[in-house]
Short mmCIF file of C-alpha atoms and ligand atoms in Angstrom, two decimals:
data_model
loop_
_atom_site.label_atom_id
_atom_site.label_comp_id
_atom_site.label_asym_id
_atom_site.label_seq_id
_atom_site.Cartn_x
_atom_site.Cartn_y
_atom_site.Cartn_z
CA MET H 1 74.74 137.75 160.46
CA ARG H 2 75.31 141.12 161.81
CA VAL H 3 78.24 143.94 159.98
CA PHE H 4 79.98 145.75 162.10
CA LYS H 5 81.93 148.22 160.90
CA ASP H 6 82.53 150.85 163.95
CA LYS H 7 85.08 148.28 167.07
CA LEU H 8 83.70 150.04 170.30
CA ALA H 9 80.10 148.58 168.54
CA LEU H 10 81.84 144.87 167.87
CA SER H 11 83.12 144.54 171.08
CA ALA H 12 80.65 145.53 173.53
CA PHE H 13 77.78 143.37 170.79
CA LEU H 14 80.37 140.48 172.08
CA SER H 15 81.53 141.17 175.36
CA ASP H 16 78.73 139.11 176.97
CA LYS H 17 79.32 135.51 173.97
CA SER H 18 81.22 132.83 175.67
CA LYS H 19 82.73 130.40 172.61
CA VAL H 20 83.41 133.19 170.31
CA GLY H 21 85.98 132.29 167.11
CA PHE H 22 87.32 133.55 165.07
CA VAL H 23 88.48 133.62 160.65
CA PRO H 24 90.41 136.61 159.64
CA THR H 25 90.54 138.12 155.56
CA MET H 26 91.34 140.36 153.40
CA GLY H 27 88.09 139.46 151.77
CA ALA H 28 87.78 138.25 148.21
CA LEU H 29 86.41 135.33 149.70
CA HIS H 30 86.25 131.42 148.01
CA ASN H 31 85.44 128.60 148.59
CA GLY H 32 89.45 127.94 151.76
CA HIS H 33 88.19 130.13 153.89
CA VAL H 34 84.03 129.40 153.39
CA SER H 35 85.60 125.36 155.22
CA LEU H 36 87.55 128.30 158.21
CA ILE H 37 84.00 129.55 158.61
CA LYS H 38 82.51 126.21 158.26
CA LEU H 39 85.29 125.54 161.22
CA SER H 40 84.08 127.21 163.48
CA VAL H 41 80.97 127.57 162.84
CA ASN H 42 81.25 123.78 164.72
CA GLN H 43 82.89 124.14 167.08
CA CYS H 44 81.65 128.10 168.63
CA GLN H 45 79.24 129.70 169.79
CA VAL H 46 79.76 132.61 167.43
CA THR H 47 82.25 133.10 163.83
CA VAL H 48 83.17 136.26 163.41
CA CYS H 49 84.47 136.58 160.15
CA SER H 50 87.13 140.37 159.58
CA ILE H 51 87.24 141.60 155.64
CA PHE H 52 89.95 144.23 156.43
CA VAL H 53 92.34 145.11 153.29
CA ASN H 54 95.44 145.53 155.45
CA PRO H 55 97.92 147.52 153.53
CA ALA H 56 100.76 147.06 156.30
CA GLN H 57 102.15 143.90 154.97
CA PHE H 58 101.57 144.54 151.72
CA ASN H 59 105.97 145.40 150.72
CA ASP H 60 104.54 145.58 146.68
CA LYS H 61 101.99 149.25 146.60
CA ASN H 62 100.60 147.59 142.96
CA ASP H 63 99.57 143.85 144.92
CA LEU H 64 97.89 146.60 147.23
CA LEU H 65 96.41 148.22 144.53
CA ASN H 66 95.38 145.76 143.10
CA TYR H 67 94.29 143.21 145.68
CA PRO H 68 90.62 142.31 144.42
CA ARG H 69 87.42 143.50 146.62
CA THR H 70 84.28 142.05 146.49
CA THR H 71 82.99 142.41 149.34
CA GLU H 72 79.06 141.75 148.08
CA LYS H 73 79.58 138.64 146.88
CA ASP H 74 82.07 138.32 150.59
CA LEU H 75 78.60 139.33 152.40
CA THR H 76 76.23 137.07 150.85
CA LEU H 77 78.84 133.86 150.89
CA LEU H 78 79.66 134.51 154.73
CA GLU H 79 75.46 134.12 155.40
CA GLU H 80 75.11 130.83 153.41
CA ALA H 81 78.14 129.47 154.95
CA GLY H 82 76.42 130.49 158.71
CA CYS H 83 78.67 133.61 159.57
CA ASP H 84 76.84 135.13 162.86
CA VAL H 85 78.94 137.69 161.93
CA VAL H 86 81.53 140.07 159.84
CA PHE H 87 83.25 142.74 160.84
CA ILE H 88 84.36 145.72 157.89
CA PRO H 89 86.17 148.08 159.06
CA GLU H 90 87.66 151.77 157.31
CA VAL H 91 91.96 152.00 157.74
CA GLU H 92 91.16 154.14 160.90
CA GLU H 93 89.56 152.43 162.85
CA ILE H 94 92.58 149.58 163.43
CA TYR H 95 95.73 151.99 162.45
CA PRO H 96 94.21 154.75 164.15
CA PRO H 97 97.03 157.43 164.57
CA ASN H 98 97.61 157.33 168.37
CA LEU H 99 99.07 153.71 168.01
CA SER H 100 101.92 153.44 166.85
CA MET H 101 103.49 149.89 165.11
CA GLN H 102 105.08 146.97 166.70
CA ASN H 103 108.30 145.69 166.17
CA TYR H 104 108.37 141.65 166.53
CA ASP H 105 110.79 139.41 166.74
CA PHE H 106 109.72 136.14 165.85
CA GLY H 107 114.14 134.61 165.28
CA ALA H 108 114.37 132.28 162.50
CA ILE H 109 110.93 131.29 161.11
CA GLU H 110 110.56 134.99 160.11
CA LYS H 111 113.83 135.40 157.83
CA VAL H 112 112.99 132.14 155.06
CA MET H 113 110.63 131.87 152.35
CA GLU H 114 108.14 134.32 152.75
CA GLY H 115 109.84 136.64 155.37
CA GLU H 116 112.93 136.35 153.10
CA HIS H 117 111.24 137.97 149.71
CA ARG H 118 108.35 139.69 152.20
CA PRO H 119 110.61 142.35 153.86
CA GLY H 120 108.09 143.83 156.31
CA HIS H 121 105.40 141.77 155.12
CA PHE H 122 105.04 139.20 158.61
CA ASN H 123 105.16 142.24 161.12
CA GLY H 124 102.85 143.68 158.88
CA MET H 125 100.27 140.88 158.89
CA ALA H 126 100.85 140.29 163.15
CA ASN H 127 100.49 144.24 163.89
CA VAL H 128 96.77 143.65 162.46
CA VAL H 129 96.22 140.57 163.80
CA GLN H 130 97.13 140.64 166.97
CA ARG H 131 94.71 144.68 166.54
CA LEU H 132 92.38 142.55 165.17
CA PHE H 133 92.73 140.24 168.38
CA ASP H 134 92.26 142.50 170.64
CA ILE H 135 88.55 143.83 169.24
CA VAL H 136 87.21 140.15 168.45
CA LYS H 137 89.50 138.03 171.52
CA PRO H 138 88.48 135.31 170.23
CA ASN H 139 88.47 131.74 172.25
CA LEU H 140 90.38 130.45 169.17
CA ALA H 141 90.83 131.53 165.61
CA PHE H 142 91.48 129.56 162.16
CA PHE H 143 94.53 130.35 159.62
CA GLY H 144 94.32 128.50 156.36
CA GLU H 145 96.90 125.19 156.01
CA LYS H 146 98.21 127.44 152.45
CA ASP H 147 99.89 130.29 154.18
CA PHE H 148 101.69 127.70 156.74
CA GLN H 149 104.59 130.36 157.24
CA GLN H 150 101.93 132.72 158.04
CA LEU H 151 100.50 130.39 161.14
CA CYS H 152 103.49 129.50 162.15
CA VAL H 153 104.08 133.40 163.08
CA VAL H 154 100.48 133.50 164.47
CA LYS H 155 101.31 131.07 167.39
CA GLN H 156 104.46 132.44 167.94
CA LEU H 157 102.93 135.76 168.21
CA VAL H 158 100.43 134.24 170.60
CA LYS H 159 102.83 132.49 172.59
CA LEU H 160 104.48 136.09 172.69
CA LEU H 161 102.03 137.68 173.94
CA ASP H 162 100.64 135.16 176.03
CA LEU H 163 97.39 135.51 175.17
CA PRO H 164 94.67 132.86 175.77
CA ILE H 165 93.14 131.95 172.38
CA THR H 166 93.92 128.55 170.54
CA ILE H 167 94.84 128.95 166.28
CA VAL H 168 93.22 126.11 164.80
CA PRO H 169 94.91 125.30 160.67
CA GLY H 170 92.06 124.36 158.17
CA ALA H 171 93.41 122.36 155.16
CA ILE H 172 94.78 123.93 152.05
CA ILE H 173 91.31 124.69 150.04
CA ARG H 174 91.56 122.69 146.14
CA GLU H 175 89.95 123.19 142.54
CA ASP H 176 88.54 120.22 140.80
CA ASP H 177 93.14 120.48 139.10
CA GLY H 178 94.76 121.17 142.27
CA LEU H 179 95.57 124.36 142.25
CA ALA H 180 95.47 126.00 146.07
CA MET H 181 92.74 128.60 146.27
CA SER H 182 93.83 131.58 146.89
CA SER H 183 91.75 134.85 146.96
CA ARG H 184 94.66 136.56 143.65
CA ASN H 185 93.32 133.35 141.75
CA MET H 186 91.31 135.29 140.33
CA LEU H 187 94.09 137.89 138.84
CA LEU H 188 95.53 135.21 136.60
CA THR H 189 94.35 135.02 132.91
CA SER H 190 92.69 131.98 131.05
CA LEU H 191 95.60 131.31 130.20
CA GLU H 192 97.85 132.04 133.73
CA ARG H 193 95.50 130.00 134.62
CA THR H 194 95.37 127.24 133.17
CA GLN H 195 99.01 126.67 133.41
CA ALA H 196 99.27 127.72 137.34
CA SER H 197 97.75 123.68 137.79
CA GLY H 198 101.03 123.34 136.97
CA ILE H 199 102.10 123.84 140.60
CA TYR H 200 100.72 121.18 142.61
CA ASN H 201 100.79 119.31 139.70
CA THR H 202 104.92 119.69 140.57
CA LEU H 203 104.52 119.36 144.37
CA LEU H 204 102.16 116.43 144.33
CA GLN H 205 105.16 114.97 141.44
CA ILE H 206 107.91 115.43 144.70
CA LYS H 207 106.10 114.09 146.72
CA ASN H 208 105.48 110.86 145.02
CA ARG H 209 108.80 110.83 144.50
CA SER H 210 110.41 111.36 147.48
CA ASN H 211 110.83 107.85 148.67
CA THR H 212 114.18 107.50 146.28
CA SER H 213 115.78 110.57 145.68
CA ASN H 214 117.60 113.09 147.53
CA PRO H 215 116.49 116.76 148.30
CA GLN H 216 118.86 117.57 145.31
CA GLU H 217 117.61 115.89 143.65
CA LEU H 218 114.61 116.47 143.45
CA LEU H 219 114.37 119.74 144.21
CA ASP H 220 115.73 119.88 139.69
CA PHE H 221 113.32 117.68 139.30
CA ALA H 222 110.79 119.83 139.79
CA VAL H 223 112.50 123.07 138.20
CA GLU H 224 112.13 120.34 135.25
CA ASN H 225 109.10 120.66 134.81
CA LEU H 226 107.70 122.94 136.18
CA LYS H 227 109.24 124.32 132.18
CA LYS H 228 106.62 122.59 130.92
CA TYR H 229 104.00 125.80 132.47
CA PRO H 230 105.86 128.48 130.71
CA LEU H 231 104.40 131.76 132.46
CA ILE H 232 105.00 129.75 135.92
CA LYS H 233 108.03 131.86 136.94
CA PRO H 234 109.91 130.33 139.82
CA GLU H 235 110.77 132.29 143.14
CA TYR H 236 111.88 129.44 145.44
CA ILE H 237 111.15 126.12 145.84
CA GLN H 238 112.25 124.53 149.48
CA PHE H 239 111.77 121.86 151.86
CA ALA H 240 111.66 122.68 155.50
CA TYR H 241 110.56 120.90 158.41
CA ALA H 242 106.99 121.61 159.57
CA ASP H 243 107.79 122.81 163.69
CA ASN H 244 110.61 125.01 162.58
CA LEU H 245 110.50 126.43 158.72
CA GLU H 246 114.07 125.46 158.71
CA ASN H 247 115.88 124.59 154.92
CA LEU H 248 116.62 120.86 155.39
CA THR H 249 119.78 118.97 153.04
CA VAL H 250 118.45 115.71 153.87
CA LEU H 251 116.48 113.94 154.21
CA ASP H 252 115.22 113.49 157.65
CA LYS H 253 111.81 110.84 157.27
CA SER H 254 111.26 111.31 161.98
CA ARG H 255 111.00 114.52 161.37
CA SER H 256 107.32 116.20 159.54
CA VAL H 257 109.58 117.19 156.63
CA MET H 258 106.57 120.15 154.22
CA LEU H 259 107.82 121.54 150.42
CA PHE H 260 107.15 125.04 149.95
CA ILE H 261 106.51 127.50 146.58
CA ALA H 262 105.99 130.85 145.11
CA VAL H 263 105.53 132.10 141.90
CA LYS H 264 104.98 134.11 139.95
CA LEU H 265 102.63 134.02 136.98
CA GLY H 266 102.41 137.23 135.15
CA LYS H 267 102.04 139.79 138.01
CA VAL H 268 100.73 137.34 139.90
CA ARG H 269 101.85 135.91 142.92
CA LEU H 270 100.81 132.59 144.29
CA ILE H 271 102.09 130.65 147.99
CA ASP H 272 101.30 126.33 148.48
CA ASN H 273 102.70 123.81 149.76
CA MET H 274 102.57 120.25 150.37
CA LEU H 275 103.44 117.57 153.21
CA ILE H 276 105.83 115.48 152.28
CA TYR H 277 106.32 113.06 155.81
CA GLU H 278 104.80 113.62 159.14
O1 LIG Q 301 95.97 135.75 155.44
C1 LIG Q 301 95.07 136.91 155.85
O2 LIG Q 301 94.05 136.79 154.67
C2 LIG Q 301 95.70 138.07 156.68
O3 LIG Q 301 97.17 137.24 155.47
C3 LIG Q 301 95.16 138.49 157.39
C4 LIG Q 301 95.62 136.88 158.81
C5 LIG Q 301 93.61 138.23 157.06
C6 LIG Q 301 96.05 139.25 158.30
O4 LIG Q 301 95.85 140.23 157.52
#
């Protein structure tokens, strides 16, 4: 496995490779990331993973300061997963002073849920993804469905810039108790970690009841169910159509409907989602 810090050296190394798969990450890797690497290894000639904690996408300074950094362990996981190339740039490599930030218009999909609760987050995320795409020039790029709205925004970015990149989604990978794997899980105290299973439990219970109730009744039930896990403070829980993330008040079974949740457990913010109807 080759490790690059320098973007020009990485671009030169990749210039004669024919099918490049790319998994952008912020490190603190877990089996969710590993599953994306494996998807890429199976489909591509070369798999590149970037590890870069992107300051531009943190709307909360403390979140950036506390974001877990476990580079040595990450490198071992990547090597074991069959990754070929790792890119670990410094901030100046990605944000040289002469390059200004882009302001994108992604329309309605960036204004709801995470977009509403984390102002500037998607614009900062899209800036780094565009810069990384520009350096790596992948044929395929892999993004996890836990960050489903991010996946939608990245697809929109590729469309907007007319990039020849196929965005491949990776299924959510869960712990044994259902908690969606996330780098932030390692910041939970043991009590918070135990109660965090309530997020999945709630999503699952709603999915199992979705044939019988209307959306508002289901959401009221969700709020009640979450009270069994008093450390979980819900930020939002809502249904939305999978294709445009539009909020819905009637469950239309002819369209793909998803349930989205964001919560705080102590200082840690977690998100999750579940497909309710195909
Ligand atoms: O999902 C993430 O880890 C980040 O948002 C990404 C895509 C690596 C951009 O910084």
